[in-house]
Amino acid sequence: MRAFTHIAIIGTGLIGSSVARAVREKLPESRLSGFDRDPATRQRAEELGLFDAVHSDYAPLAEADLVLLCVPVGAMAAVGRDIAPHIGADAIISDVGSCKASVLNDLRSALPDATIIPAHPVAGTEKSGPDAGFASLFEGRWCIITPDDNTDESDIARLEAFWSALGANVERMDAEHHDLVLAVTSHLPHLIAYTIVGTASDLESVTRSEVIKYSAGGFRDFTRIAASDPVMWRDVFLSNREAVLDMLQRFTEDLTALQRAIRRDEGDTLEDLFTRTRAIRRGIIDEGQDVAEPDFGRDHG
Amino acid sequence: MRAFTHIAIIGTGLIGSSVARAVREKLPESRLSGFDRDPATRQRAEELGLFDAVHSDYAPLAEADLVLLCVPVGAMAAVGRDIAPHIGADAIISDVGSCKASVLNDLRSALPDATIIPAHPVAGTEKSGPDAGFASLFEGRWCIITPDDNTDESDIARLEAFWSALGANVERMDAEHHDLVLAVTSHLPHLIAYTIVGTASDLESVTRSEVIKYSAGGFRDFTRIAASDPVMWRDVFLSNREAVLDMLQRFTEDLTALQRAIRRDEGDTLEDLFTRTRAIRRGIIDEGQDVAEPDFGRDHG
């Protein structure tokens, strides 16, 4: 299988810069071009030496055989239109966005003749920007690839090999199913975390200082997720609206049932659920998708 | 100020065994007695050498000048009645429970003549049992002490000195305000985490295996909290019912507003909130209540 010889990364934030670092480490033969619309980010990416070259215009895209869009999902359509005149005929266009149906649709419209294979590495941290990336981000994480039925198997295999080389486990899925799965494993958790941090900030009866001081009781966990990139997440909720609203509806029903159990003093209902949920945590640790140490291995002094 | 010479710990789980370990390290002059109603737990506490002696009956309580109840808050009333015939006249009775108004009420009823000073070290992990404890658990965390107006200042000062010696920052608060503060910084986060893990487990459209595989998108954070002790948390929600239901109501209103913004495509509303919530995370890190490293410092291979 032909490895990619020239990888273009559009958007040099947390994920784009992590891909660049991982390529340098795992695929050192590949040429790496970075693109970012923000001058300060471009300058920082250059200072960090993440790419062979960092560009502000898309003309150098012509040489790339993999073009990876690492921008918020709401920006895919516009970036797709901007790169359209520049991409090579044999290039594979992919992305790392958290929604796949909207991305496939947006890129297909912008680039009707291109080979488009959307992908989503399920990995990240709450930090943003080129300084936040690191080469091992994708190690042992899953990368979901959502090709449509018309995509050549050999092109899909090349993209799968790319993500495997970066340390990821690769899975194929159709875009709609991806969006449903991620609505529950990623989008709903973020929405809830943002909400509760907002609720806590707006109380009159409890001061912000108290919320911060006593956050080790559980709240602080939610603040990490709620510190994630605001524009990226705004776009996710708007782009995966139906699946998010569906999951939110189910969550609200379940929360209402617990609320009722608390009000009616139905301890067994609570204890049954709280016992059942422990099994999922064990599954995640057994599958290597989280650390086994208590408290995420946080440093306890 | 007189340090405690004989500390009795009732309940040798995560918190009780952590207190024992911290006392051994920081207050080695004190005699330590452990009590647990569960024979297997008692045996394990003995094997671990956490106490000078581990007892199944409460007769040895007579010699203790600090009796620390480390049991679920729903068990306080019964344990209070059981120890009533045995405690010394000068002993201070305290606890580590996550609700304070109900505990004060339950212990006052069971021990009308005792010196009762409820306390709550805001610290823990998702693990349970005597093996899960460690001496540094309280380092840099807050311990909230909720004495009533009739308590002698010198007794309060002794208990404060005890928790300070174990590494905690100490704060005083009335029990009702404690319960409101902890409802938002601890109880509501746990309730929400348990709910979303339950919701994810019950989907028909997404398999349990998919939920586990793709949990690194955010969901796995919630599973840690939702792996906490089921009986302890059942009791918390039933014992702090009014404050929990009040906070839950506010959370639900805020979530409904976000749901509406998503449905109506109001990106600015989302982005404004998501930007605002970052500040709370910074406050928590600046105050030393969480680690500054991305992703809680999780090991990224």
Tab-separated table of N, CA and C in Angstrom, chain B residues 38-129:
chain	number	residue	atom	x	y	z
B	38	ASP	N	-18.689	-5.254	59.637
B	38	ASP	CA	-18.496	-6.322	58.656
B	38	ASP	C	-17.249	-7.136	58.992
B	39	PRO	N	-17.409	-8.451	59.227
B	39	PRO	CA	-16.255	-9.269	59.646
B	39	PRO	C	-15.117	-9.269	58.628
B	40	ALA	N	-15.436	-9.335	57.337
B	40	ALA	CA	-14.384	-9.377	56.308
B	40	ALA	C	-13.594	-8.066	56.308
B	41	THR	N	-14.314	-6.952	56.457
B	41	THR	CA	-13.648	-5.646	56.477
B	41	THR	C	-12.770	-5.523	57.720
B	42	ARG	N	-13.289	-5.987	58.850
B	42	ARG	CA	-12.477	-5.959	60.086
B	42	ARG	C	-11.188	-6.744	59.899
B	43	GLN	N	-11.337	-7.927	59.308
B	43	GLN	CA	-10.155	-8.777	59.123
B	43	GLN	C	-9.128	-8.089	58.225
B	44	ARG	N	-9.629	-7.464	57.154
B	44	ARG	CA	-8.721	-6.782	56.233
B	44	ARG	C	-8.031	-5.597	56.923
B	45	ALA	N	-8.796	-4.863	57.722
B	45	ALA	CA	-8.211	-3.728	58.454
B	45	ALA	C	-7.125	-4.215	59.406
B	46	GLU	N	-7.352	-5.378	59.998
B	46	GLU	CA	-6.324	-5.945	60.888
B	46	GLU	C	-5.085	-6.359	60.100
B	47	GLU	N	-5.315	-7.036	58.975
B	47	GLU	CA	-4.187	-7.467	58.135
B	47	GLU	C	-3.329	-6.285	57.684
B	48	LEU	N	-4.013	-5.178	57.400
B	48	LEU	CA	-3.294	-3.994	56.930
B	48	LEU	C	-2.583	-3.265	58.071
B	49	GLY	N	-2.902	-3.649	59.301
B	49	GLY	CA	-2.250	-3.012	60.450
B	49	GLY	C	-2.595	-1.539	60.597
B	50	LEU	N	-3.829	-1.192	60.247
B	50	LEU	CA	-4.203	0.224	60.256
B	50	LEU	C	-4.436	0.764	61.660
B	51	PHE	N	-4.755	-0.141	62.604
B	51	PHE	CA	-5.176	0.294	63.946
B	51	PHE	C	-4.360	-0.439	65.018
B	52	ASP	N	-4.359	0.116	66.218
B	52	ASP	CA	-3.785	-0.615	67.346
B	52	ASP	C	-4.652	-1.827	67.682
B	53	ALA	N	-5.949	-1.657	67.461
B	53	ALA	CA	-6.855	-2.798	67.650
B	53	ALA	C	-8.117	-2.566	66.835
B	54	VAL	N	-8.696	-3.665	66.346
B	54	VAL	CA	-9.946	-3.583	65.597
B	54	VAL	C	-11.003	-4.358	66.360
B	55	HIS	N	-12.160	-3.755	66.545
B	55	HIS	CA	-13.183	-4.337	67.423
B	55	HIS	C	-14.505	-4.550	66.689
B	56	SER	N	-15.245	-5.528	67.175
B	56	SER	CA	-16.583	-5.751	66.647
B	56	SER	C	-17.643	-5.192	67.595
B	57	ASP	N	-17.308	-5.007	68.863
B	57	ASP	CA	-18.279	-4.423	69.787
B	57	ASP	C	-17.745	-3.086	70.300
B	58	TYR	N	-18.664	-2.282	70.850
B	58	TYR	CA	-18.320	-0.887	71.126
B	58	TYR	C	-17.808	-0.630	72.548
B	59	ALA	N	-17.631	-1.672	73.366
B	59	ALA	CA	-17.170	-1.456	74.748
B	59	ALA	C	-15.874	-0.638	74.811
B	60	PRO	N	-14.882	-0.890	73.929
B	60	PRO	CA	-13.626	-0.130	74.033
B	60	PRO	C	-13.761	1.352	73.704
B	61	LEU	N	-14.939	1.777	73.232
B	61	LEU	CA	-15.147	3.197	72.943
B	61	LEU	C	-14.985	4.069	74.192
B	62	ALA	N	-15.192	3.470	75.348
B	62	ALA	CA	-15.176	4.233	76.604
B	62	ALA	C	-13.877	5.011	76.785
B	63	GLU	N	-12.785	4.475	76.212
B	63	GLU	CA	-11.483	5.118	76.429
B	63	GLU	C	-11.170	6.214	75.403
B	64	ALA	N	-11.991	6.337	74.358
B	64	ALA	CA	-11.665	7.254	73.253
B	64	ALA	C	-12.081	8.696	73.579
B	65	ASP	N	-11.207	9.659	73.233
B	65	ASP	CA	-11.612	11.069	73.392
B	65	ASP	C	-12.044	11.685	72.058
B	66	LEU	N	-11.850	10.960	70.957
B	66	LEU	CA	-12.460	11.358	69.677
B	66	LEU	C	-13.080	10.121	69.052
B	67	VAL	N	-14.368	10.201	68.770
B	67	VAL	CA	-15.076	9.098	68.109
B	67	VAL	C	-15.537	9.626	66.751
B	68	LEU	N	-15.000	9.009	65.690
B	68	LEU	CA	-15.229	9.525	64.335
B	68	LEU	C	-16.078	8.514	63.566
B	69	LEU	N	-17.292	8.912	63.230
B	69	LEU	CA	-18.189	8.007	62.512
B	69	LEU	C	-17.934	8.132	61.009
B	70	CYS	N	-17.404	7.075	60.417
B	70	CYS	CA	-17.088	7.060	58.980
B	70	CYS	C	-17.981	6.048	58.278
B	71	VAL	N	-19.275	6.226	58.434
B	71	VAL	CA	-20.279	5.306	57.881
B	71	VAL	C	-21.200	6.113	56.965
B	72	PRO	N	-21.959	5.442	56.090
B	72	PRO	CA	-22.916	6.175	55.254
B	72	PRO	C	-23.857	7.019	56.119
B	73	VAL	N	-24.267	8.189	55.603
B	73	VAL	CA	-25.060	9.093	56.447
B	73	VAL	C	-26.392	8.475	56.867
B	74	GLY	N	-26.903	7.553	56.095
B	74	GLY	CA	-28.146	6.896	56.485
B	74	GLY	C	-27.990	5.949	57.661
B	75	ALA	N	-26.747	5.632	58.015
B	75	ALA	CA	-26.490	4.721	59.139
B	75	ALA	C	-26.175	5.467	60.430
B	76	MET	N	-26.091	6.786	60.381
B	76	MET	CA	-25.657	7.559	61.550
B	76	MET	C	-26.582	7.366	62.757
B	77	ALA	N	-27.889	7.407	62.504
B	77	ALA	CA	-28.837	7.306	63.615
B	77	ALA	C	-28.671	5.972	64.341
B	78	ALA	N	-28.589	4.886	63.575
B	78	ALA	CA	-28.476	3.558	64.188
B	78	ALA	C	-27.141	3.404	64.908
B	79	VAL	N	-26.058	3.852	64.288
B	79	VAL	CA	-24.752	3.741	64.948
B	79	VAL	C	-24.734	4.615	66.206
B	80	GLY	N	-25.360	5.803	66.100
B	80	GLY	CA	-25.445	6.675	67.278
B	80	GLY	C	-26.126	5.971	68.450
B	81	ARG	N	-27.220	5.291	68.174
B	81	ARG	CA	-27.930	4.564	69.244
B	81	ARG	C	-27.065	3.439	69.800
B	82	ASP	N	-26.358	2.744	68.876
B	82	ASP	CA	-25.549	1.601	69.314
B	82	ASP	C	-24.372	2.020	70.199
B	83	ILE	N	-23.786	3.172	69.901
B	83	ILE	CA	-22.604	3.566	70.689
B	83	ILE	C	-22.982	4.313	71.965
B	84	ALA	N	-24.242	4.754	72.055
B	84	ALA	CA	-24.660	5.612	73.176
B	84	ALA	C	-24.253	5.074	74.548
B	85	PRO	N	-24.441	3.761	74.807
B	85	PRO	CA	-24.108	3.277	76.165
B	85	PRO	C	-22.612	3.243	76.446
B	86	HIS	N	-21.775	3.428	75.414
B	86	HIS	CA	-20.344	3.140	75.569
B	86	HIS	C	-19.443	4.368	75.566
B	87	ILE	N	-19.878	5.469	75.012
B	87	ILE	CA	-18.958	6.606	74.849
B	87	ILE	C	-18.666	7.289	76.176
B	88	GLY	N	-17.433	7.823	76.284
B	88	GLY	CA	-17.019	8.527	77.495
B	88	GLY	C	-17.666	9.898	77.583
B	89	ALA	N	-17.758	10.394	78.805
B	89	ALA	CA	-18.444	11.670	79.044
B	89	ALA	C	-17.716	12.833	78.374
B	90	ASP	N	-16.410	12.749	78.223
B	90	ASP	CA	-15.640	13.871	77.669
B	90	ASP	C	-15.329	13.706	76.180
B	91	ALA	N	-15.807	12.634	75.576
B	91	ALA	CA	-15.464	12.375	74.171
B	91	ALA	C	-16.135	13.392	73.251
B	92	ILE	N	-15.428	13.739	72.197
B	92	ILE	CA	-16.043	14.494	71.108
B	92	ILE	C	-16.487	13.491	70.052
B	93	ILE	N	-17.741	13.609	69.647
B	93	ILE	CA	-18.292	12.728	68.620
B	93	ILE	C	-18.325	13.526	67.313
B	94	SER	N	-17.676	13.003	66.307
B	94	SER	CA	-17.700	13.683	65.015
B	94	SER	C	-17.905	12.655	63.908
B	95	ASP	N	-17.903	13.119	62.670
B	95	ASP	CA	-18.166	12.218	61.559
B	95	ASP	C	-17.496	12.779	60.308
B	96	VAL	N	-17.674	12.104	59.165
B	96	VAL	CA	-17.087	12.557	57.896
B	96	VAL	C	-18.137	12.582	56.782
B	97	GLY	N	-19.416	12.598	57.158
B	97	GLY	CA	-20.494	12.437	56.184
B	97	GLY	C	-20.646	13.623	55.245
B	98	SER	N	-21.246	13.368	54.085
B	98	SER	CA	-21.393	14.379	53.036
B	98	SER	C	-22.610	15.276	53.231
B	99	CYS	N	-23.482	14.938	54.198
B	99	CYS	CA	-24.586	15.835	54.551
B	99	CYS	C	-24.418	16.177	56.028
B	100	LYS	N	-24.754	17.393	56.413
B	100	LYS	CA	-24.495	17.761	57.795
B	100	LYS	C	-25.747	18.037	58.616
B	101	ALA	N	-26.806	18.565	58.047
B	101	ALA	CA	-28.000	18.845	58.845
B	101	ALA	C	-28.627	17.544	59.340
B	102	SER	N	-28.729	16.554	58.465
B	102	SER	CA	-29.350	15.287	58.866
B	102	SER	C	-28.485	14.560	59.894
B	103	VAL	N	-27.164	14.653	59.720
B	103	VAL	CA	-26.267	13.974	60.653
B	103	VAL	C	-26.359	14.617	62.034
B	104	LEU	N	-26.341	15.943	62.070
B	104	LEU	CA	-26.447	16.640	63.353
B	104	LEU	C	-27.745	16.248	64.047
B	105	ASN	N	-28.804	16.222	63.288
B	105	ASN	CA	-30.108	15.867	63.830
B	105	ASN	C	-30.143	14.421	64.337
B	106	ASP	N	-29.613	13.507	63.527
B	106	ASP	CA	-29.642	12.087	63.896
B	106	ASP	C	-28.780	11.818	65.128
B	107	LEU	N	-27.589	12.420	65.169
B	107	LEU	CA	-26.700	12.159	66.304
B	107	LEU	C	-27.212	12.850	67.572
B	108	ARG	N	-27.771	14.029	67.416
B	108	ARG	CA	-28.345	14.736	68.568
B	108	ARG	C	-29.466	13.904	69.198
B	109	SER	N	-30.298	13.300	68.364
B	109	SER	CA	-31.395	12.475	68.895
B	109	SER	C	-30.865	11.232	69.596
B	110	ALA	N	-29.814	10.629	68.994
B	110	ALA	CA	-29.299	9.374	69.544
B	110	ALA	C	-28.434	9.615	70.783
B	111	LEU	N	-27.779	10.772	70.827
B	111	LEU	CA	-26.799	11.055	71.885
B	111	LEU	C	-27.073	12.441	72.455
B	112	PRO	N	-28.183	12.597	73.153
B	112	PRO	CA	-28.617	13.944	73.541
B	112	PRO	C	-27.623	14.678	74.444
B	113	ASP	N	-26.799	13.944	75.183
B	113	ASP	CA	-25.903	14.618	76.126
B	113	ASP	C	-24.461	14.711	75.636
B	114	ALA	N	-24.189	14.192	74.432
B	114	ALA	CA	-22.802	14.129	73.961
B	114	ALA	C	-22.372	15.447	73.319
B	115	THR	N	-21.054	15.617	73.211
B	115	THR	CA	-20.492	16.741	72.473
B	115	THR	C	-20.357	16.321	71.009
B	116	ILE	N	-21.248	16.842	70.187
B	116	ILE	CA	-21.303	16.417	68.784
B	116	ILE	C	-20.847	17.575	67.896
B	117	ILE	N	-19.824	17.333	67.082
B	117	ILE	CA	-19.353	18.356	66.132
B	117	ILE	C	-19.222	17.703	64.760
B	118	PRO	N	-20.237	17.838	63.915
B	118	PRO	CA	-20.157	17.209	62.593
B	118	PRO	C	-19.055	17.848	61.746
B	119	ALA	N	-18.482	17.050	60.866
B	119	ALA	CA	-17.439	17.552	59.976
B	119	ALA	C	-17.496	16.797	58.652
B	120	HIS	N	-16.949	17.428	57.612
B	120	HIS	CA	-16.955	16.795	56.286
B	120	HIS	C	-15.672	17.132	55.541
B	121	PRO	N	-14.737	16.196	55.501
B	121	PRO	CA	-13.563	16.407	54.647
B	121	PRO	C	-13.973	16.200	53.180
B	122	VAL	N	-13.828	17.254	52.357
B	122	VAL	CA	-14.283	17.172	50.956
B	122	VAL	C	-13.155	16.524	50.140
B	123	ALA	N	-13.128	15.215	50.189
B	123	ALA	CA	-12.052	14.459	49.544
B	123	ALA	C	-12.523	13.031	49.360
B	124	GLY	N	-11.939	12.340	48.394
B	124	GLY	CA	-12.311	10.942	48.184
B	124	GLY	C	-11.835	10.476	46.830
B	125	THR	N	-12.103	9.222	46.555
B	125	THR	CA	-11.908	8.671	45.220
B	125	THR	C	-13.134	7.810	44.944
B	126	GLU	N	-13.158	7.177	43.783
B	126	GLU	CA	-14.288	6.319	43.443
B	126	GLU	C	-14.177	4.935	44.049
B	127	LYS	N	-13.090	4.662	44.760
B	127	LYS	CA	-12.866	3.332	45.311
B	127	LYS	C	-13.463	3.203	46.713
B	128	SER	N	-13.646	1.973	47.161
B	128	SER	CA	-14.225	1.723	48.473
B	128	SER	C	-13.385	0.708	49.239
B	129	GLY	N	-13.557	0.680	50.548
B	129	GLY	CA	-12.945	-0.348	51.375
B	129	GLY	C	-11.603	0.052	51.964
